XYZ file of C-alpha atoms in Angstrom:
730
model
C -0.095 0.249 -0.077
C 0.638 3.587 -0.464
C 0.475 6.299 2.210
C 0.989 10.361 0.775
C 2.245 13.058 2.765
C 1.486 16.773 2.382
C 3.536 19.861 3.587
C 1.682 22.665 5.208
C 4.369 25.021 6.473
C 3.176 27.613 8.842
C 6.418 29.605 8.901
C 9.593 29.974 6.600
C 12.635 28.211 7.043
C 13.726 24.570 7.392
C 11.344 22.379 8.964
C 11.368 18.878 10.032
C 8.956 15.929 11.248
C 8.433 12.442 11.001
C 5.759 9.645 9.834
C 5.106 6.845 12.498
C 3.624 3.926 11.142
C 2.394 1.827 13.871
C 0.544 -1.844 13.719
C 1.381 -5.400 14.709
C 4.753 -5.049 13.440
C 7.763 -6.972 14.971
C 10.229 -4.916 16.533
C 7.815 -1.922 17.502
C 6.841 1.026 15.092
C 8.265 1.736 11.654
C 9.598 6.037 11.323
C 9.933 8.150 8.315
C 11.976 11.346 9.109
C 10.315 14.226 6.856
C 11.717 17.917 5.928
C 10.752 20.660 3.934
C 11.338 24.677 3.544
C 8.299 27.163 3.977
C 8.513 30.075 2.027
C 6.420 33.379 1.533
C 3.344 33.194 -0.328
C 2.442 34.729 -3.367
C 1.112 38.562 -3.366
C -0.579 39.768 -6.273
C -0.913 43.932 -6.509
C -3.027 45.741 -9.623
C -1.514 48.959 -11.215
C -3.753 51.852 -11.336
C -6.677 50.752 -9.114
C -9.004 52.766 -11.216
C -9.312 54.306 -14.810
C -11.662 56.763 -15.885
C -11.906 56.585 -20.098
C -12.862 60.386 -20.018
C -16.080 61.071 -23.222
C -16.225 58.535 -25.374
C -18.688 58.729 -28.478
C -21.702 56.308 -28.532
C -21.120 53.617 -30.945
C -17.420 53.812 -30.852
C -14.675 52.098 -28.800
C -11.928 54.146 -26.655
C -8.509 53.643 -27.094
C -7.233 50.660 -24.910
C -6.003 52.043 -21.154
C -3.375 49.243 -19.458
C -3.485 47.594 -16.402
C -0.183 46.073 -14.740
C -0.417 42.934 -12.396
C 2.444 42.346 -9.896
C 3.531 39.074 -8.370
C 6.176 40.194 -5.826
C 5.635 36.955 -4.026
C 8.430 33.895 -4.606
C 6.260 31.519 -6.007
C 4.162 31.760 -9.035
C 0.490 32.653 -9.120
C -2.457 31.056 -11.374
C -5.065 33.348 -12.308
C -8.586 31.899 -12.350
C -10.411 34.457 -14.508
C -10.157 38.062 -16.310
C -13.315 39.448 -16.496
C -14.885 43.315 -16.864
C -18.392 44.407 -16.876
C -20.393 46.352 -19.836
C -19.398 48.827 -21.204
C -15.916 47.919 -20.333
C -14.047 44.670 -21.773
C -10.969 43.117 -21.423
C -8.874 44.527 -25.044
C -6.034 41.935 -24.438
C -4.191 39.500 -22.270
C -0.918 39.244 -21.751
C -0.953 37.565 -18.774
C -2.439 34.129 -19.786
C -3.372 31.401 -16.836
C -0.480 32.737 -13.958
C 2.066 35.156 -12.859
C 5.666 33.971 -12.306
C 7.254 34.989 -9.213
C 8.371 38.556 -8.587
C 7.241 39.328 -12.442
C 4.486 41.439 -13.671
C 2.366 40.970 -17.012
C -0.369 43.726 -18.515
C -3.702 43.567 -19.498
C -5.676 46.258 -21.401
C -9.128 47.749 -20.941
C -11.489 49.587 -23.565
C -14.565 51.125 -23.344
C -17.352 51.068 -25.809
C -20.690 53.003 -24.815
C -24.077 52.372 -26.451
C -25.861 55.254 -24.609
C -25.017 58.738 -23.448
C -24.583 59.329 -19.421
C -22.111 58.053 -16.976
C -21.103 54.410 -16.796
C -19.296 52.296 -14.183
C -17.842 49.029 -13.570
C -14.913 47.102 -12.892
C -12.388 44.762 -13.669
C -11.998 41.862 -11.609
C -9.002 39.270 -11.146
C -9.474 36.024 -9.483
C -6.100 34.208 -8.801
C -4.686 32.342 -5.682
C -3.655 35.224 -3.645
C -7.276 36.772 -3.886
C -9.155 38.691 -5.864
C -8.152 41.902 -7.484
C -10.141 44.984 -8.709
C -9.561 47.929 -10.916
C -12.711 51.023 -10.622
C -13.663 51.852 -14.124
C -15.738 54.743 -15.177
C -16.838 56.593 -18.213
C -19.457 58.656 -20.008
C -21.067 58.029 -23.235
C -21.503 61.187 -25.501
C -24.170 61.595 -28.405
C -22.267 61.593 -31.519
C -21.934 65.510 -33.283
C -24.743 66.473 -35.805
C -24.688 69.236 -38.219
C -28.069 70.695 -38.898
C -28.351 73.369 -41.582
C -31.308 75.964 -41.283
C -32.625 77.363 -43.652
C -31.863 75.006 -46.560
C -32.434 77.745 -48.817
C -31.875 81.583 -49.359
C -34.097 84.169 -51.270
C -32.391 87.438 -51.540
C -34.490 90.083 -52.758
C -33.827 92.375 -56.240
C -30.094 94.195 -55.523
C -28.557 96.574 -58.252
C -26.094 95.050 -60.456
C -22.546 95.963 -58.598
C -23.548 96.370 -55.220
C -24.353 93.971 -52.040
C -27.556 93.196 -50.600
C -28.331 92.525 -46.740
C -26.862 89.655 -45.659
C -28.720 86.565 -44.580
C -28.017 83.979 -42.265
C -27.707 80.195 -42.147
C -27.223 78.476 -38.966
C -25.270 75.371 -38.315
C -26.169 73.428 -35.161
C -24.309 70.468 -33.282
C -26.671 68.928 -30.997
C -24.445 66.271 -30.314
C -22.272 65.506 -27.265
C -18.916 65.696 -29.322
C -17.501 68.409 -31.316
C -18.033 68.810 -34.792
C -14.789 69.026 -36.510
C -13.330 69.681 -39.893
C -16.058 72.566 -40.613
C -15.441 74.277 -44.087
C -17.849 76.909 -45.672
C -17.746 78.449 -49.185
C -19.929 80.033 -51.956
C -20.725 79.642 -55.574
C -21.959 81.961 -58.313
C -22.725 86.071 -57.767
C -22.607 84.911 -53.627
C -20.463 85.400 -50.941
C -20.051 83.805 -47.464
C -18.324 84.443 -44.337
C -18.947 82.267 -40.748
C -17.875 82.478 -36.793
C -17.848 78.743 -37.086
C -14.192 78.365 -37.401
C -12.571 74.763 -38.160
C -14.721 72.988 -35.276
C -18.125 73.503 -33.576
C -18.499 72.770 -29.727
C -21.094 70.087 -28.353
C -24.926 71.494 -28.015
C -24.137 75.023 -29.726
C -24.542 76.547 -33.029
C -22.590 78.649 -35.066
C -23.759 81.466 -37.797
C -22.789 81.537 -41.380
C -23.734 85.271 -43.156
C -24.316 84.920 -46.835
C -24.545 88.098 -49.456
C -25.431 88.358 -52.918
C -23.282 90.724 -55.066
C -25.497 90.359 -58.515
C -23.624 90.488 -61.659
C -26.101 90.319 -63.986
C -30.068 91.482 -64.486
C -32.389 88.785 -63.679
C -32.589 85.317 -61.320
C -29.361 84.264 -60.298
C -28.481 81.250 -58.167
C -25.709 79.689 -56.641
C -25.175 77.120 -53.371
C -23.363 77.656 -49.813
C -21.261 74.298 -49.446
C -20.772 73.175 -46.095
C -18.551 70.642 -45.230
C -17.238 68.750 -42.043
C -16.197 65.083 -40.652
C -19.500 63.954 -40.849
C -20.807 64.838 -44.578
C -20.518 67.881 -46.818
C -24.477 69.650 -47.366
C -25.490 72.471 -49.815
C -27.837 75.229 -49.050
C -29.572 76.588 -52.216
C -29.240 80.372 -52.931
C -31.564 82.448 -55.055
C -31.115 86.396 -55.825
C -32.585 88.756 -58.531
C -29.957 91.302 -60.162
C -31.790 94.697 -61.085
C -30.461 97.003 -63.785
C -29.505 100.362 -61.955
C -31.845 103.219 -61.722
C -32.262 106.171 -64.374
C -33.483 109.663 -63.944
C -35.345 111.059 -66.941
C -37.056 114.489 -66.791
C -40.069 115.963 -68.555
C -40.006 118.585 -69.834
C -36.079 118.917 -70.685
C -36.352 122.750 -70.120
C -38.192 125.077 -68.527
C -38.885 128.783 -69.804
C -40.501 131.201 -67.878
C -42.362 134.491 -68.599
C -41.023 137.699 -68.054
C -41.267 138.362 -64.182
C -40.567 141.605 -62.130
C -37.294 141.514 -60.585
C -37.615 140.363 -56.785
C -41.241 138.721 -57.486
C -41.931 135.344 -57.609
C -43.546 133.677 -61.072
C -46.235 131.116 -60.953
C -44.457 127.739 -60.377
C -43.865 125.440 -63.505
C -43.590 121.854 -62.788
C -41.117 119.332 -63.546
C -42.233 115.377 -63.732
C -39.253 113.051 -62.754
C -39.282 109.329 -63.561
C -37.439 106.417 -62.720
C -37.086 104.310 -65.842
C -34.657 102.009 -64.519
C -34.730 98.264 -63.147
C -34.591 99.194 -59.368
C -36.035 101.507 -56.999
C -33.390 104.922 -56.582
C -33.150 106.777 -53.108
C -33.437 110.538 -52.187
C -33.948 112.670 -55.181
C -32.391 115.695 -54.933
C -32.180 119.267 -56.820
C -29.561 121.558 -57.203
C -28.901 124.659 -59.193
C -26.230 125.844 -61.059
C -25.402 128.476 -63.780
C -24.945 132.461 -63.778
C -28.169 132.950 -62.761
C -28.965 130.020 -60.131
C -30.082 132.384 -57.336
C -32.949 133.348 -59.532
C -34.440 129.397 -59.287
C -35.630 127.852 -56.026
C -37.823 124.328 -55.777
C -41.494 124.819 -54.769
C -43.722 121.735 -53.609
C -42.415 118.052 -54.559
C -44.039 114.646 -54.236
C -40.431 113.046 -54.330
C -39.987 111.210 -50.837
C -37.476 108.993 -49.990
C -37.784 106.528 -52.360
C -38.745 106.490 -56.206
C -39.632 102.982 -57.219
C -38.872 101.950 -60.613
C -41.926 102.730 -63.164
C -42.772 105.646 -60.744
C -42.515 109.401 -60.905
C -42.777 112.279 -59.049
C -43.123 115.969 -59.365
C -41.339 119.241 -57.932
C -42.132 122.453 -58.837
C -39.647 125.267 -59.766
C -40.213 128.671 -58.952
C -38.551 131.949 -60.684
C -37.460 135.000 -59.128
C -35.476 137.178 -60.972
C -32.654 139.307 -58.992
C -31.638 141.003 -62.098
C -33.372 142.572 -65.050
C -33.019 140.992 -68.237
C -32.196 137.356 -69.450
C -31.411 135.035 -66.815
C -30.030 131.125 -67.031
C -29.447 128.165 -64.940
C -29.221 124.637 -64.682
C -31.119 122.269 -62.541
C -29.570 118.692 -61.755
C -31.980 116.179 -60.449
C -29.823 113.536 -58.516
C -29.875 110.334 -56.176
C -28.341 109.010 -53.594
C -28.424 105.754 -54.623
C -24.933 104.327 -56.053
C -24.581 104.667 -59.850
C -27.197 106.891 -60.698
C -26.047 109.522 -63.399
C -27.645 113.242 -62.644
C -29.918 114.834 -65.433
C -29.885 118.545 -65.870
C -32.976 120.503 -66.987
C -32.386 124.175 -68.548
C -33.748 127.155 -67.261
C -34.477 130.631 -68.377
C -36.509 133.460 -68.125
C -36.728 137.307 -67.877
C -36.507 139.607 -65.412
C -38.209 142.819 -65.415
C -37.643 146.514 -63.455
C -40.549 148.345 -62.291
C -38.643 151.845 -62.254
C -35.278 151.684 -64.056
C -33.475 149.697 -67.263
C -34.924 146.722 -69.118
C -33.946 145.026 -71.950
C -35.905 142.914 -74.618
C -35.470 140.164 -75.357
C -33.487 138.751 -72.164
C -31.788 136.129 -74.573
C -30.793 135.867 -77.901
C -29.010 133.475 -80.007
C -27.301 133.466 -83.547
C -25.612 130.683 -85.957
C -23.542 131.582 -88.543
C -21.648 128.885 -90.293
C -18.596 130.522 -91.823
C -15.826 131.664 -89.269
C -15.036 135.257 -89.435
C -18.282 136.261 -91.193
C -20.624 138.474 -89.565
C -23.995 137.334 -88.960
C -27.266 139.380 -89.432
C -27.920 141.676 -86.796
C -30.873 141.172 -84.256
C -32.271 143.959 -82.118
C -32.349 144.599 -78.554
C -34.856 147.549 -77.218
C -33.658 148.904 -74.242
C -36.454 151.019 -72.183
C -36.167 153.118 -69.254
C -39.466 152.396 -67.063
C -38.520 155.127 -64.408
C -39.864 158.464 -63.752
C -36.760 160.208 -64.351
C -34.021 160.119 -67.210
C -31.104 157.325 -66.884
C -27.956 159.054 -67.170
C -24.853 157.512 -68.012
C -26.590 154.833 -70.429
C -23.581 152.635 -71.388
C -24.043 149.695 -73.754
C -21.067 146.915 -73.179
C -20.937 143.366 -75.112
C -18.823 140.429 -74.951
C -16.451 139.193 -78.036
C -17.000 137.992 -80.552
C -20.444 139.848 -80.435
C -20.524 143.319 -81.290
C -22.966 146.393 -81.775
C -24.139 147.589 -85.185
C -27.117 150.494 -85.303
C -26.998 151.546 -81.978
C -29.246 154.236 -81.295
C -28.761 154.571 -77.780
C -26.788 157.892 -76.609
C -25.817 158.361 -72.912
C -28.621 159.407 -71.692
C -32.543 157.821 -71.918
C -35.614 160.068 -71.015
C -38.437 158.435 -68.474
C -40.202 156.051 -70.611
C -38.295 156.126 -73.811
C -36.818 153.478 -75.229
C -33.732 153.113 -77.831
C -32.078 149.802 -79.988
C -29.303 148.417 -80.962
C -28.192 145.710 -83.422
C -26.324 142.781 -82.174
C -23.880 141.137 -84.609
C -21.827 137.583 -83.913
C -19.046 136.992 -85.961
C -17.001 133.763 -85.164
C -13.626 133.047 -85.125
C -13.367 129.657 -84.134
C -15.801 126.071 -84.833
C -18.286 125.549 -81.796
C -20.710 127.112 -79.484
C -19.579 130.616 -77.299
C -21.445 132.614 -74.846
C -21.757 136.312 -74.066
C -23.727 139.321 -72.758
C -25.111 142.604 -73.570
C -24.996 145.010 -70.576
C -27.366 148.406 -70.267
C -25.790 150.211 -67.316
C -27.006 153.673 -66.493
C -25.869 156.093 -63.201
C -29.341 156.248 -62.376
C -30.834 153.061 -62.333
C -29.965 149.352 -62.226
C -28.305 147.596 -65.034
C -29.984 144.904 -67.731
C -28.325 141.861 -69.268
C -29.351 140.333 -72.569
C -27.573 137.072 -72.643
C -26.083 135.643 -75.990
C -25.526 132.467 -77.291
C -23.424 131.753 -81.061
C -22.799 128.751 -82.803
C -19.986 129.257 -85.201
C -18.415 127.366 -88.086
C -19.820 123.981 -88.373
C -19.987 122.853 -84.427
C -19.099 119.248 -83.705
C -21.526 116.825 -82.251
C -20.306 113.678 -80.311
C -21.793 110.514 -78.939
C -19.676 107.968 -76.071
C -20.969 104.480 -75.573
C -21.498 103.035 -72.962
C -22.772 106.060 -71.065
C -20.904 104.801 -67.646
C -18.555 102.371 -66.588
C -19.337 100.212 -63.490
C -15.640 98.320 -62.405
C -15.733 95.144 -60.565
C -14.142 94.950 -56.846
C -9.957 95.966 -57.558
C -7.396 95.433 -55.331
C -5.107 98.450 -54.180
C -2.074 98.593 -56.560
C -3.845 96.438 -58.900
C -5.085 97.306 -62.505
C -8.250 95.966 -63.638
C -9.324 94.832 -66.836
C -10.104 97.137 -69.447
C -13.448 98.225 -70.450
C -13.791 99.614 -74.135
C -15.436 103.155 -74.946
C -16.383 103.676 -78.219
C -16.729 107.617 -78.935
C -18.392 108.933 -82.205
C -18.574 111.755 -83.947
C -22.339 112.286 -85.248
C -21.828 115.489 -87.404
C -21.576 115.042 -91.372
C -19.736 118.140 -91.924
C -17.364 119.133 -88.609
C -14.272 117.201 -87.817
C -13.667 117.119 -84.195
C -10.356 118.923 -83.506
C -8.047 119.388 -80.359
C -9.922 116.119 -79.230
C -8.914 114.999 -75.997
C -9.580 112.246 -73.521
C -8.755 112.189 -69.846
C -10.136 110.550 -66.803
C -10.143 111.245 -63.196
C -7.605 110.033 -60.599
C -7.932 106.038 -60.028
C -8.912 105.278 -63.549
C -6.629 105.541 -66.237
C -6.622 105.250 -70.212
C -5.173 102.520 -72.170
C -5.401 100.856 -75.942
C -6.508 104.797 -77.534
C -7.027 104.915 -80.795
C -8.597 108.359 -80.670
C -6.259 110.973 -82.498
C -6.148 114.415 -81.983
C -8.932 114.938 -84.571
C -11.830 113.072 -85.708
C -13.130 113.065 -89.083
C -17.236 113.386 -89.375
C -18.968 110.047 -89.199
C -15.886 108.464 -87.628
C -15.109 106.381 -84.402
C -12.183 105.550 -82.265
C -12.039 103.633 -79.100
C -10.098 103.917 -75.938
C -9.626 101.171 -72.920
C -10.145 102.774 -69.180
C -9.114 100.546 -66.488
C -9.798 100.974 -62.685
C -6.594 101.468 -60.470
C -7.682 101.862 -57.228
C -4.876 103.981 -54.661
C -7.445 103.506 -51.591
C -10.183 100.658 -50.415
C -13.611 102.013 -50.878
C -15.774 102.966 -53.249
C -14.734 105.654 -55.757
C -16.409 107.627 -58.737
C -14.754 109.650 -61.672
C -15.420 110.646 -65.153
C -14.157 110.481 -68.612
C -14.088 113.537 -70.068
C -14.223 113.582 -73.752
C -13.197 117.781 -75.124
C -12.984 119.144 -78.578
C -12.544 122.781 -79.884
C -15.538 121.896 -82.233
C -17.970 120.758 -78.971
C -19.512 123.473 -77.189
C -19.339 121.391 -73.779
C -17.214 118.268 -73.206
C -19.049 115.230 -72.595
C -18.268 113.492 -69.326
C -19.140 109.689 -68.870
C -19.364 108.341 -64.947
C -17.046 105.681 -63.675
C -16.794 103.713 -60.356
C -15.407 101.024 -58.786
C -14.772 99.222 -55.337
C -11.074 99.613 -54.409
C -10.102 96.705 -52.381
C -7.702 96.324 -49.414
C -7.709 94.356 -46.122
C -6.121 93.509 -42.980
C -4.696 90.055 -41.873
C -3.894 89.903 -37.916
C -2.681 86.841 -35.792
C -5.020 86.354 -33.147
C -4.414 84.253 -29.869
C -0.806 82.914 -29.401
C 1.978 84.239 -32.219
C 4.028 81.434 -30.792
C 3.954 78.256 -30.113
C 6.023 75.387 -28.708
C 5.408 71.661 -29.641
C 7.563 68.624 -30.121
C 8.330 66.939 -33.201
C 5.211 64.865 -34.556
C 3.027 67.624 -32.846
C 0.539 69.899 -34.887
C 0.230 73.516 -33.904
C -2.661 76.154 -34.474
C -2.471 79.796 -35.477
C -5.624 81.886 -35.812
C -5.730 84.701 -38.453
C -8.239 86.952 -38.516
C -9.140 88.721 -42.138
C -10.928 92.271 -42.518
C -11.505 93.783 -45.210
C -11.385 97.870 -45.793
C -13.767 100.326 -46.245
C -16.985 98.631 -47.204
C -14.837 95.732 -49.936
C -15.016 92.321 -49.813
C -13.042 89.653 -51.248
C -12.025 85.521 -51.438
C -8.976 85.007 -49.720
C -6.530 82.173 -50.635
C -3.451 80.997 -48.447
C -0.036 79.983 -48.805
C 2.386 79.027 -46.468
C 6.489 80.027 -46.953
C 9.710 78.344 -45.888
C 8.933 75.847 -43.518
C 11.148 73.562 -41.192
C 12.360 70.105 -42.519
C 9.487 67.440 -42.489
C 7.135 70.403 -41.310
C 3.640 70.910 -43.566
C 0.973 73.388 -43.220
C -2.948 73.398 -44.219
C -5.656 76.322 -43.992
C -8.766 75.641 -42.867
C -10.949 76.671 -44.705
C -8.788 76.023 -47.622
C -10.249 79.293 -49.102
C -12.752 82.139 -47.367
C -14.939 84.615 -48.739
C -15.359 87.462 -46.334
C -18.526 89.846 -46.906
C -18.164 93.750 -46.376
C -18.383 94.836 -42.887
C -17.770 91.111 -41.909
C -14.657 89.780 -40.389
C -13.038 86.161 -41.565
C -10.971 83.576 -39.488
C -8.668 80.978 -41.070
C -6.638 78.598 -38.662
C -3.023 77.479 -39.613
C -2.352 74.108 -38.951
C 1.399 73.445 -39.060
C 2.385 69.701 -39.047
C 5.888 68.517 -37.655
C 8.022 65.235 -38.206
C 6.379 64.430 -41.341
C 7.148 62.335 -43.943
C 4.768 63.222 -46.522
C 4.037 66.886 -47.750
C 1.242 66.050 -50.235
C -1.197 64.332 -47.739
C -2.119 67.485 -45.894
C -3.736 69.685 -48.508
C -6.562 67.561 -49.415
C -10.404 67.520 -49.607
C -12.403 66.657 -46.313
C -12.680 63.275 -45.897
C -9.819 62.070 -47.872
C -7.910 62.040 -44.723
C -9.401 58.758 -43.803
C -8.498 57.131 -47.207
C -4.718 56.067 -46.405
C -5.577 55.278 -42.842
C -8.468 52.629 -44.464
C -5.612 51.088 -46.965
C -3.787 50.304 -43.850
C -6.408 49.069 -41.901
C -7.172 46.690 -44.658
C -4.067 45.468 -45.522
C -2.140 45.211 -42.156
C -4.036 42.692 -40.282
C -3.682 40.535 -43.440
C 0.011 40.596 -42.745
C -0.214 40.006 -39.717
C -2.525 37.519 -39.384
C -0.214 35.366 -42.205
C 2.568 36.685 -40.555
C 4.507 36.610 -43.704
C 7.766 38.725 -43.930
C 7.252 39.687 -48.105
C 3.423 40.520 -47.177
C 4.405 42.970 -44.121
C 6.884 44.763 -46.620
C 4.202 45.306 -49.153
C 1.587 46.397 -46.191
C 4.185 49.042 -45.174
C 4.792 50.152 -48.726
C 1.123 50.639 -49.530
C 0.179 52.388 -46.233
C 3.028 54.754 -46.826
C 2.200 55.290 -50.486
C -1.404 55.913 -49.453
C -0.568 58.887 -48.067
C 0.632 60.039 -51.521
C -1.967 58.078 -54.272
C -4.880 57.990 -52.022
C -4.668 61.944 -50.989
C -1.961 63.927 -52.393
C -4.353 65.403 -55.201
C -6.938 67.067 -52.638
C -7.550 70.480 -53.293
C -9.244 71.569 -50.031
C -7.533 72.542 -46.703
C -10.285 71.769 -44.190
C -8.794 68.055 -43.346
C -6.505 67.593 -40.212
C -3.265 67.033 -40.868
C -1.819 63.714 -40.866
C 0.213 61.839 -37.981
C 3.730 61.319 -38.761
C 4.943 57.915 -39.656
C 7.895 57.909 -37.665
C 11.736 57.996 -38.575
C 11.511 62.086 -39.638
C 11.947 64.520 -36.824
C 11.976 67.964 -37.831
C 15.011 69.265 -36.200
C 14.269 71.020 -32.708
C 14.808 75.130 -32.846
C 12.854 78.519 -33.523
C 11.385 79.071 -36.974
C 9.911 81.715 -38.431
C 7.338 80.594 -41.242
C 5.647 83.010 -43.529
C 2.046 83.152 -44.509
C 1.097 84.789 -47.934
C -2.857 85.955 -47.677
C -4.088 87.068 -50.938
C -7.254 88.201 -52.460
C -8.243 90.335 -55.683
C -4.411 90.503 -56.514
C -3.994 92.359 -53.109
C -1.389 90.170 -50.709
C -0.257 90.758 -47.177
C 1.987 88.338 -44.805
C 1.646 87.469 -41.612
C 4.663 85.556 -39.795
C 4.197 82.154 -37.674
C 6.740 81.682 -34.500
C 7.279 77.975 -34.126
C 9.689 76.496 -31.872
C 10.071 72.664 -31.910
C 11.596 71.057 -28.748
């Protein structure tokens, strides 16, 4: 038979004993000597004793976190079980079924929440030394959302070349995680800016501002594109472009009956119409000319706005300040940008109730032959006073002269005399002058004279006005062509000159110093603003054969901006990390622009990306762009890519690498590595946007430590400015 003996030491060290076998044995009991050594029992410790996974999106799995089991005893410890309560799980187990004496092993645990809210659990390890637990906690967060409201915008009628009022689109993230990789752009004649930046915090909203800048009359469409890490959405944009308002008047001139000096006439009515395609604001009236003070406006129906297709009226009153002819111009204007003023000729004769009067108050002559005197026209001078007008003097301006003058140096009370006026032109064109009858006893009276000499020319300039697109300060716009036509059949436009106001310049001018009858020539006009803001001017066409020069209104928006680093202008990172800088963009003086960005010299193995890749900033608003500088990069092409493409290289690797590990074949491992590396270039190297996050380093290409100055060039409408980033790599 056999007897089994076990040893259960109660203390450490060498212990002895004896096994006695008794029975009816000859010679007495049998004895067996026993000895053994007692050692310390196994001791297992767990580290850490608690793990917090923080916030993890519902439906995803966190990164695995490590737990260490340490056996500080001199004997191996067997492991019975390792479990974790849901939604936590054991991700890997390098401990196996036992822990050797004086050694450690590692476990990893992950968190995969299935609902929003706080979760708690435990990792439990049962072994020969007892039960070890690690407290587990985490918070499940609802995934981000990207709701746009509204999904379409309709802009009211807006005049071509102007900006509409801004309308807003709201981007809302009602999830528990930040919405990332946000980029905003607009197509067609629309401009967009936003305060969203590149990411939107959980349970928050941001606003996207859209304005309409029509380029043609009629309905125009475009789209607001909003992309993020989840998807790309569009908002339909619709607007109506309107032709500018146009002022027309009826009649085109007003002639008043003779009126006593200082006495107001009965009013004459002028009708003002808007025959353009859009309403005009603040119709105004201004008097100019030698007799401007003799005319005034009375009651008017022209209010703050005159709609297209509508008319209003204004009364004009003549109150002569001097005896004789009175001439002035009434200019009708509007405060609406781009509206061309219209002038109305005003005339009337003032009479003195007790003094010198002339009749008629105005005279016109036409003499086609230079140097030849016209037929005389008669002026009657009358003394309406009660005493003789002594010291009577008649004076006339050249090229007019007197003939057959019956007036002496004195004119009796109630008497009249006559004189002839002759026009002798010395040059082609229209000239103006006057005949003044004065007396030391009474007032003076004036006859206004107009003469057309030779063969007066005529000119037509098309188009009647030029509106230039937004142009950068110091930049030249594209030329717009103007055609100058001599519509006279007899008279050449001699001494022809073309000039433009400051901020504009002429180019490709085919107009010589003389333009033959019926001929045309062309000239280009360019907009070259020297400052930001709306600018106006004129193209002036002048000739000695023209009575007055012809002016064509010019307008354009000059563009400039400021670029300012906000936040930290200097950042410190380790190689392989990314630094984020923020730049604020502000167009000046009512201008707007679409901005592009480029980095200058970069440190070795560093790349930069802009989010958004381009940014349209409306007038009166501020744009924000994030500049990300990633260090320790092996590829430079993967950074500048469209949103969403950034996951392609990673997906390529995730597909290939498990196959390589499962097969455990060296050749396939090499191919997998090459495919992952090549994916950075082939899958994402041709991207166009700047909204994706920078790629992480694939290792082995450190950016050297040091301090670097990185110039960033920002450009819009031909204008560029630089900001300098300061990057410290430690």
